[in-house]
Tab-separated table of C-alpha atoms in Angstrom:
chain	number	residue	atom	x	y	z
A	1	UNK	CA	74.389	83.458	100.465
A	2	UNK	CA	70.313	82.646	99.549
A	3	UNK	CA	70.474	82.204	95.892
A	4	UNK	CA	71.491	78.512	96.914
A	5	UNK	CA	68.052	77.932	98.423
A	6	UNK	CA	65.324	79.295	95.633
A	7	UNK	CA	63.489	76.293	96.294
A	8	UNK	CA	62.884	77.796	99.641
A	9	UNK	CA	59.491	79.802	99.292
A	10	UNK	CA	60.526	81.716	102.708
A	11	UNK	CA	63.312	83.221	100.862
A	12	UNK	CA	61.649	83.869	97.611
A	13	UNK	CA	61.630	87.682	98.375
A	14	UNK	CA	65.641	87.820	99.426
A	15	UNK	CA	66.560	86.096	96.243
A	16	UNK	CA	63.937	88.096	94.253
A	17	UNK	CA	65.428	91.430	95.709
A	18	UNK	CA	68.865	90.140	95.132
A	19	UNK	CA	68.476	89.417	91.331
A	20	UNK	CA	66.716	92.695	90.867
A	21	UNK	CA	70.299	94.290	92.493
A	22	UNK	CA	71.735	92.276	89.638
A	23	UNK	CA	69.345	94.014	87.218
A	24	UNK	CA	67.818	90.672	86.346
A	25	UNK	CA	70.912	90.258	84.076
A	26	UNK	CA	70.873	93.416	82.257
A	27	UNK	CA	73.904	95.181	82.633
A	28	UNK	CA	72.525	98.665	82.165
A	29	UNK	CA	70.436	97.500	85.453
A	30	UNK	CA	73.320	95.970	87.575
A	31	UNK	CA	73.628	97.972	90.340
A	32	UNK	CA	77.492	97.307	90.762
A	33	UNK	CA	78.279	97.679	86.886
A	34	UNK	CA	76.256	100.585	87.162
A	35	UNK	CA	78.542	102.082	90.127
A	36	UNK	CA	81.936	100.772	88.048
A	37	UNK	CA	80.636	103.149	85.089
A	38	UNK	CA	79.794	105.895	87.120
A	39	UNK	CA	83.306	106.080	88.852
A	40	UNK	CA	85.087	105.632	85.521
A	41	UNK	CA	83.053	107.898	83.716
A	42	UNK	CA	84.317	110.592	86.168
A	43	UNK	CA	87.854	109.466	86.293
A	44	UNK	CA	87.394	107.589	89.900
A	45	UNK	CA	88.398	104.266	88.189
A	46	UNK	CA	91.016	103.414	89.926
A	47	UNK	CA	90.673	104.997	93.419
A	48	UNK	CA	93.688	104.210	95.539
A	49	UNK	CA	94.706	105.320	98.769
A	50	UNK	CA	90.985	105.140	100.600
A	51	UNK	CA	90.846	104.906	103.848
A	52	UNK	CA	90.256	101.462	105.293
A	53	UNK	CA	87.128	102.870	107.211
A	54	UNK	CA	85.247	103.642	103.788
A	55	UNK	CA	84.920	99.696	103.448
A	56	UNK	CA	83.770	98.803	106.499
A	57	UNK	CA	79.989	98.688	105.424
A	58	UNK	CA	81.077	96.896	102.547
A	59	UNK	CA	82.945	94.561	104.453
A	60	UNK	CA	79.875	93.665	106.672
A	61	UNK	CA	77.940	93.038	103.552
A	62	UNK	CA	80.144	90.485	102.218
A	63	UNK	CA	80.664	88.915	105.396
A	64	UNK	CA	76.913	88.361	105.966
A	65	UNK	CA	76.163	87.217	102.348
A	66	UNK	CA	79.169	84.444	102.743
A	67	UNK	CA	77.797	83.375	106.141
A	68	UNK	CA	73.732	83.531	105.215
A	69	UNK	CA	73.557	79.766	106.224
A	70	UNK	CA	74.655	80.684	110.060
A	71	UNK	CA	73.669	84.104	110.252
A	72	UNK	CA	70.240	84.347	108.184
A	73	UNK	CA	68.272	86.562	111.168
A	74	UNK	CA	71.235	89.039	110.939
A	75	UNK	CA	70.845	89.231	107.313
A	76	UNK	CA	67.235	89.531	107.133
A	77	UNK	CA	67.711	92.710	109.695
A	78	UNK	CA	70.683	94.606	107.594
A	79	UNK	CA	68.580	93.780	104.693
A	80	UNK	CA	65.400	95.302	106.607
A	81	UNK	CA	66.882	98.414	107.852
A	82	UNK	CA	69.353	98.684	104.574
A	83	UNK	CA	66.288	98.753	101.957
A	84	UNK	CA	64.179	101.728	103.772
A	85	UNK	CA	64.744	105.123	101.570
A	86	UNK	CA	66.741	107.504	103.666
A	87	UNK	CA	66.233	111.547	103.463
A	88	UNK	CA	70.126	111.986	101.960
A	89	UNK	CA	69.168	109.867	98.599
A	90	UNK	CA	66.280	111.945	97.441
A	91	UNK	CA	68.769	115.113	98.300
A	92	UNK	CA	71.776	113.441	96.233
A	93	UNK	CA	70.050	112.829	93.385
A	94	UNK	CA	68.520	116.019	92.912
A	95	UNK	CA	72.001	117.822	93.531
A	96	UNK	CA	73.746	115.482	91.478
A	97	UNK	CA	71.753	116.502	88.608
A	98	UNK	CA	71.919	119.993	89.073
A	99	UNK	CA	75.686	119.673	89.064
A	100	UNK	CA	75.690	118.111	85.913
A	101	UNK	CA	76.719	114.711	87.138
A	102	UNK	CA	74.830	111.274	86.236
A	103	UNK	CA	72.250	110.252	89.257
A	104	UNK	CA	71.028	107.268	87.631
A	105	UNK	CA	72.663	105.123	90.170
A	106	UNK	CA	70.834	107.123	92.990
A	107	UNK	CA	67.592	107.846	91.222
A	108	UNK	CA	67.297	103.907	90.406
A	109	UNK	CA	67.565	103.106	94.279
A	110	UNK	CA	64.841	105.929	94.948
A	111	UNK	CA	62.268	103.914	92.861
A	112	UNK	CA	63.286	100.451	93.344
A	113	UNK	CA	63.225	100.735	96.930
A	114	UNK	CA	60.005	102.352	97.571
A	115	UNK	CA	57.858	101.159	100.279
A	116	UNK	CA	54.843	99.985	98.487
A	117	UNK	CA	56.072	97.681	95.671
A	118	UNK	CA	60.029	97.664	96.049
A	119	UNK	CA	62.587	96.780	97.923
A	120	UNK	CA	61.426	98.387	101.203
A	121	UNK	CA	58.296	96.630	101.103
A	122	UNK	CA	59.749	93.030	100.093
A	123	UNK	CA	62.592	93.540	102.887
A	124	UNK	CA	59.607	93.472	105.674
A	125	UNK	CA	57.757	90.846	103.839
A	126	UNK	CA	60.804	88.331	104.206
A	127	UNK	CA	61.181	89.245	107.757
A	128	UNK	CA	57.598	88.123	108.368
A	129	UNK	CA	57.979	85.245	105.977
A	130	UNK	CA	61.340	83.962	107.373
A	131	UNK	CA	60.003	84.188	111.184
A	132	UNK	CA	59.572	80.810	112.989
A	133	UNK	CA	55.825	79.847	113.791
A	134	UNK	CA	57.188	77.714	116.840
A	135	UNK	CA	57.686	80.011	120.081
A	136	UNK	CA	61.537	80.435	120.216
A	137	UNK	CA	61.533	83.010	123.170
A	138	UNK	CA	61.890	86.265	121.119
A	139	UNK	CA	65.344	84.958	119.695
A	140	UNK	CA	64.409	85.442	116.204
A	141	UNK	CA	63.855	89.036	116.554
A	142	UNK	CA	66.400	89.569	118.483
A	143	UNK	CA	68.676	88.594	115.754
A	144	UNK	CA	67.030	90.524	113.441
A	145	UNK	CA	67.342	93.744	115.487
A	146	UNK	CA	71.158	93.244	115.699
A	147	UNK	CA	71.317	92.985	112.259
A	148	UNK	CA	69.327	96.067	111.456
A	149	UNK	CA	72.159	97.694	113.737
A	150	UNK	CA	75.169	96.450	111.700
A	151	UNK	CA	73.423	98.389	108.796
A	152	UNK	CA	74.762	101.587	111.079
A	153	UNK	CA	78.235	100.771	111.149
A	154	UNK	CA	81.069	102.427	109.630
A	155	UNK	CA	81.047	105.657	107.801
A	156	UNK	CA	77.722	106.939	106.626
A	157	UNK	CA	77.128	109.225	103.508
A	158	UNK	CA	76.694	111.677	105.652
A	159	UNK	CA	79.963	111.544	107.693
A	160	UNK	CA	81.926	111.155	104.248
A	161	UNK	CA	80.302	114.954	102.948
A	162	UNK	CA	80.701	116.461	106.327
A	163	UNK	CA	84.313	115.364	106.953
A	164	UNK	CA	85.435	115.907	103.271
A	165	UNK	CA	88.498	118.641	103.440
A	166	UNK	CA	89.553	119.371	99.785
A	167	UNK	CA	92.804	120.734	100.750
A	168	UNK	CA	93.428	117.172	102.311
A	169	UNK	CA	92.580	115.656	99.126
A	170	UNK	CA	94.840	117.351	96.809
A	171	UNK	CA	97.638	117.071	99.484
A	172	UNK	CA	96.619	113.318	99.236
A	173	UNK	CA	96.491	113.202	95.298
A	174	UNK	CA	99.821	114.728	95.021
A	175	UNK	CA	101.345	112.420	97.814
A	176	UNK	CA	99.847	109.373	95.860
A	177	UNK	CA	101.252	110.709	92.475
A	178	UNK	CA	104.596	111.361	94.061
A	179	UNK	CA	106.785	108.050	93.714
A	180	UNK	CA	105.614	107.985	89.938
A	181	UNK	CA	106.459	111.808	89.371
A	182	UNK	CA	109.659	111.762	91.312
A	183	UNK	CA	112.658	111.177	88.937
A	184	UNK	CA	110.423	112.516	85.573
A	185	UNK	CA	111.060	116.424	86.067
A	186	UNK	CA	114.198	118.302	84.731
A	187	UNK	CA	116.050	119.992	87.933
A	188	UNK	CA	115.660	122.942	85.806
A	189	UNK	CA	113.117	124.500	87.450
A	190	UNK	CA	113.193	124.779	91.312
A	191	UNK	CA	110.631	126.111	94.169
A	192	UNK	CA	112.492	127.518	97.235
A	193	UNK	CA	115.511	126.218	96.479
A	194	UNK	CA	114.536	122.244	95.733
A	195	UNK	CA	113.933	121.123	92.648
A	196	UNK	CA	110.333	119.142	92.039
A	197	UNK	CA	111.993	115.762	91.716
A	198	UNK	CA	113.597	116.972	95.379
A	199	UNK	CA	110.113	117.482	96.427
A	200	UNK	CA	108.275	114.489	95.216
A	201	UNK	CA	110.952	112.464	96.881
A	202	UNK	CA	109.282	112.673	100.332
A	203	UNK	CA	105.315	112.104	99.837
A	204	UNK	CA	104.497	113.461	103.315
A	205	UNK	CA	106.380	116.698	102.223
A	206	UNK	CA	103.176	117.568	99.773
A	207	UNK	CA	101.296	119.806	102.050
A	208	UNK	CA	104.316	122.294	102.082
A	209	UNK	CA	105.233	121.507	98.491
A	210	UNK	CA	101.547	123.056	97.583
A	211	UNK	CA	102.555	126.051	100.274
A	212	UNK	CA	105.518	126.602	98.412
A	213	UNK	CA	103.775	126.777	94.995
A	214	UNK	CA	101.925	129.405	96.242
A	215	UNK	CA	104.207	131.478	97.522
A	216	UNK	CA	106.087	131.224	94.664
A	217	UNK	CA	103.122	132.245	92.501
A	218	UNK	CA	102.676	129.277	90.604
A	219	UNK	CA	99.259	128.872	92.291
A	220	UNK	CA	97.032	131.772	92.962
A	221	UNK	CA	94.343	130.724	95.228
A	222	UNK	CA	90.653	132.225	95.291
A	223	UNK	CA	91.152	133.565	91.585
A	224	UNK	CA	90.433	131.935	88.288
A	225	UNK	CA	92.520	129.101	87.323
A	226	UNK	CA	93.512	130.391	84.536
A	227	UNK	CA	95.757	132.662	86.510
A	228	UNK	CA	97.942	129.982	87.788
A	229	UNK	CA	100.584	128.907	86.157
A	230	UNK	CA	100.389	125.193	87.817
A	231	UNK	CA	97.059	124.906	86.233
A	232	UNK	CA	98.239	125.936	82.772
A	233	UNK	CA	100.705	122.880	83.100
A	234	UNK	CA	97.862	120.244	83.376
A	235	UNK	CA	95.203	121.693	81.612
A	236	UNK	CA	95.116	123.657	77.909
A	237	UNK	CA	97.138	124.192	75.297
A	238	UNK	CA	100.513	122.789	75.118
A	239	UNK	CA	99.695	121.380	78.659
A	240	UNK	CA	103.196	120.104	79.756
A	241	UNK	CA	101.581	117.447	82.310
A	242	UNK	CA	98.392	116.679	80.174
A	243	UNK	CA	97.004	113.082	81.274
A	244	UNK	CA	98.768	112.736	84.527
A	245	UNK	CA	95.764	113.465	86.702
A	246	UNK	CA	92.451	112.016	86.096
A	247	UNK	CA	89.433	113.997	85.501
A	248	UNK	CA	88.334	113.453	89.548
A	249	UNK	CA	92.019	114.501	90.106
A	250	UNK	CA	91.415	117.774	88.050
A	251	UNK	CA	88.212	118.518	89.201
A	252	UNK	CA	89.976	118.740	92.829
A	253	UNK	CA	92.805	120.893	92.037
A	254	UNK	CA	90.242	123.142	89.811
A	255	UNK	CA	87.929	123.786	92.571
A	256	UNK	CA	90.606	123.797	95.655
A	257	UNK	CA	92.455	126.738	93.470
A	258	UNK	CA	89.189	128.548	92.741
A	259	UNK	CA	87.781	128.399	96.785
A	260	UNK	CA	84.463	129.697	97.299
A	261	UNK	CA	83.577	130.454	94.173
A	262	UNK	CA	83.793	126.527	93.124
A	263	UNK	CA	80.260	126.451	94.814
A	264	UNK	CA	78.872	127.275	91.447
A	265	UNK	CA	79.690	123.362	90.478
A	266	UNK	CA	81.462	124.497	87.285
A	267	UNK	CA	83.382	121.238	85.683
A	268	UNK	CA	87.501	121.870	85.211
A	269	UNK	CA	86.861	121.315	81.201
A	270	UNK	CA	84.088	124.123	81.167
A	271	UNK	CA	85.393	127.270	79.461
A	272	UNK	CA	84.564	130.221	81.453
A	273	UNK	CA	82.313	132.875	79.753
A	274	UNK	CA	82.987	136.813	80.222
A	275	UNK	CA	80.084	138.502	81.620
A	276	UNK	CA	79.567	141.974	81.892
A	277	UNK	CA	79.176	143.612	85.454
A	278	UNK	CA	79.134	147.148	86.967
A	279	UNK	CA	78.188	150.545	85.514
A	280	UNK	CA	81.061	151.180	82.905
A	281	UNK	CA	81.217	147.766	81.002
A	282	UNK	CA	83.687	146.188	82.734
A	283	UNK	CA	83.718	142.501	82.155
A	284	UNK	CA	84.622	139.711	84.664
A	285	UNK	CA	84.946	136.131	83.806
A	286	UNK	CA	82.517	133.435	85.237
A	287	UNK	CA	81.523	130.455	84.588
A	288	UNK	CA	78.863	129.489	81.967
A	289	UNK	CA	75.507	128.638	83.858
A	290	UNK	CA	75.837	124.717	84.549
A	291	UNK	CA	73.995	122.697	82.558
A	292	UNK	CA	72.020	119.675	83.986
A	293	UNK	CA	72.892	116.332	83.212
A	294	UNK	CA	69.722	115.135	82.201
A	295	UNK	CA	69.813	117.965	79.694
A	296	UNK	CA	73.635	117.604	78.780
A	297	UNK	CA	72.789	113.771	78.363
A	298	UNK	CA	69.728	114.665	76.067
A	299	UNK	CA	71.979	116.779	73.816
A	300	UNK	CA	75.023	113.873	73.760
A	301	UNK	CA	72.546	111.340	72.691
A	302	UNK	CA	70.484	113.633	69.899
A	303	UNK	CA	74.355	114.289	68.690
A	304	UNK	CA	75.653	110.857	68.402
A	305	UNK	CA	72.478	108.971	67.877
A	306	UNK	CA	71.380	105.564	69.870
A	307	UNK	CA	74.129	103.722	71.102
A	308	UNK	CA	74.702	100.359	70.269
A	309	UNK	CA	75.090	97.604	72.808
A	310	UNK	CA	77.269	94.787	71.862
A	311	UNK	CA	77.861	91.547	73.987
A	312	UNK	CA	81.287	90.732	75.559
A	313	UNK	CA	82.017	87.592	73.662
A	314	UNK	CA	85.928	87.516	74.142
A	315	UNK	CA	85.183	87.060	77.883
A	316	UNK	CA	87.056	83.812	79.464
A	317	UNK	CA	84.610	83.398	82.330
A	318	UNK	CA	81.527	83.683	79.776
A	319	UNK	CA	82.587	81.282	77.815
A	320	UNK	CA	83.503	78.664	80.330
A	321	UNK	CA	80.051	79.215	81.783
A	322	UNK	CA	77.986	78.301	78.620
A	323	UNK	CA	80.326	75.310	78.172
A	324	UNK	CA	79.675	73.679	81.178
A	325	UNK	CA	76.381	74.791	82.631
A	326	UNK	CA	74.166	72.800	80.162
A	327	UNK	CA	76.483	69.828	80.958
A	328	UNK	CA	75.921	69.877	84.811
A	329	UNK	CA	73.228	68.565	86.871
A	330	UNK	CA	71.754	68.813	90.398
A	331	UNK	CA	74.195	70.303	92.838
A	332	UNK	CA	76.683	71.006	90.606
A	333	UNK	CA	74.832	72.760	88.129
A	334	UNK	CA	73.619	74.834	91.204
A	335	UNK	CA	76.960	75.486	92.417
A	336	UNK	CA	78.190	76.841	89.384
A	337	UNK	CA	74.899	79.135	89.032
A	338	UNK	CA	75.790	80.645	92.981
A	339	UNK	CA	79.375	81.087	91.939
A	340	UNK	CA	78.774	82.835	89.037
A	341	UNK	CA	76.081	85.303	91.065
A	342	UNK	CA	78.547	85.981	93.905
A	343	UNK	CA	79.911	89.701	94.070
A	344	UNK	CA	83.422	88.998	92.527
A	345	UNK	CA	81.617	88.121	89.229
A	346	UNK	CA	77.544	89.150	89.322
A	347	UNK	CA	78.803	91.905	86.978
A	348	UNK	CA	80.872	90.820	84.478
A	349	UNK	CA	79.320	88.858	81.290
A	350	UNK	CA	79.447	85.201	83.200
A	351	UNK	CA	77.665	86.700	85.953
A	352	UNK	CA	75.076	88.551	83.901
A	353	UNK	CA	74.317	85.496	81.616
A	354	UNK	CA	74.249	83.388	85.247
A	355	UNK	CA	71.802	86.026	86.663
A	356	UNK	CA	69.092	85.684	83.384
A	357	UNK	CA	69.594	81.917	83.725
A	358	UNK	CA	68.378	81.767	87.415
A	359	UNK	CA	65.607	84.490	86.631
A	360	UNK	CA	64.265	82.145	83.441
A	361	UNK	CA	64.670	79.197	86.048
A	362	UNK	CA	62.097	81.250	88.491
A	363	UNK	CA	59.681	82.260	85.897
A	364	UNK	CA	59.843	79.072	83.926
A	365	UNK	CA	61.591	80.483	80.867
A	366	UNK	CA	63.201	78.194	78.640
A	367	UNK	CA	66.984	77.635	80.105
A	368	UNK	CA	70.263	77.121	79.064
A	369	UNK	CA	70.035	73.422	79.474
A	370	UNK	CA	66.902	72.917	77.449
A	371	UNK	CA	67.787	75.560	74.775
A	372	UNK	CA	71.453	73.303	74.536
A	373	UNK	CA	69.428	70.093	74.549
A	374	UNK	CA	69.157	68.364	71.149
A	375	UNK	CA	65.590	68.219	69.433
A	376	UNK	CA	63.850	65.135	69.138
A	377	UNK	CA	63.665	64.221	65.612
């Protein structure tokens, strides 16, 4: 919403913050790219069937950005509230690392949102710089406060954590899978008198299906997963349903079966290790001590070497942007740039190129237009 007004010095902190959220055009710092990669890494791409309530906060942000021309004080207030560093972000970053999950998206926000030189400071400066110098009777600050309150609408991080019910999530996963699975199973095996296809024909019956599987001995709750015949269909040698469930879905089912033992954070693909207990030398199967994400990542990089980064040269939008942008002037050029910086495109190769172009423009570096111009003989 503000990128069309880069020439207005009173909006410079808002523009700078947005460009930094976009990683200044670097894919490994663009926040949307980072989060999409994080979801994909742990089998959460795509995620279907989520409650509409989970999208309310994102919808508010998009609505404000799209209508920034009419709601600039509200945008400033929302940004002011949203850029303050919350305690739960520090806790989340620490605990994700302990659980072996990449915390970088969250630790990045801890650093860039700092109150000294980061986005929290810029948000305060933006609110002060945009304030009217002529008395408006307090209208500007009233609207800023209203925008700040919008940051508290929708489902919060703590709401999601406290409201998470793992059994309900298992039921949701199976209900979502049931249309694809119905008709794909043999009628040879029956559970409480009904074939698997019959069970899967009714998505709303998945809670009863799980209960029936447990009663029939296919699932043994609160026991190691390798004691459940159902789990062996999903994971392990000759698993007949291998590939049906994503990594995230397997982790949920794995933790649900293990029950309270899942508090150790063991991954579904981590083999258990024997541990000697008691006086008779008896062994009990327990998960290996969990490796933190940072330790695991250092090990992976040492084994495979430094990854090479290649440009996505087959992107149609990138080719169009590079062809058209140098040929345009004035408002038309600005409109193409702003379009590529939109939430729908900024994380793509074309959007990253546009972000780098705007950063070069603001910093006085050679731009695409200057580099495309023919040299004088």
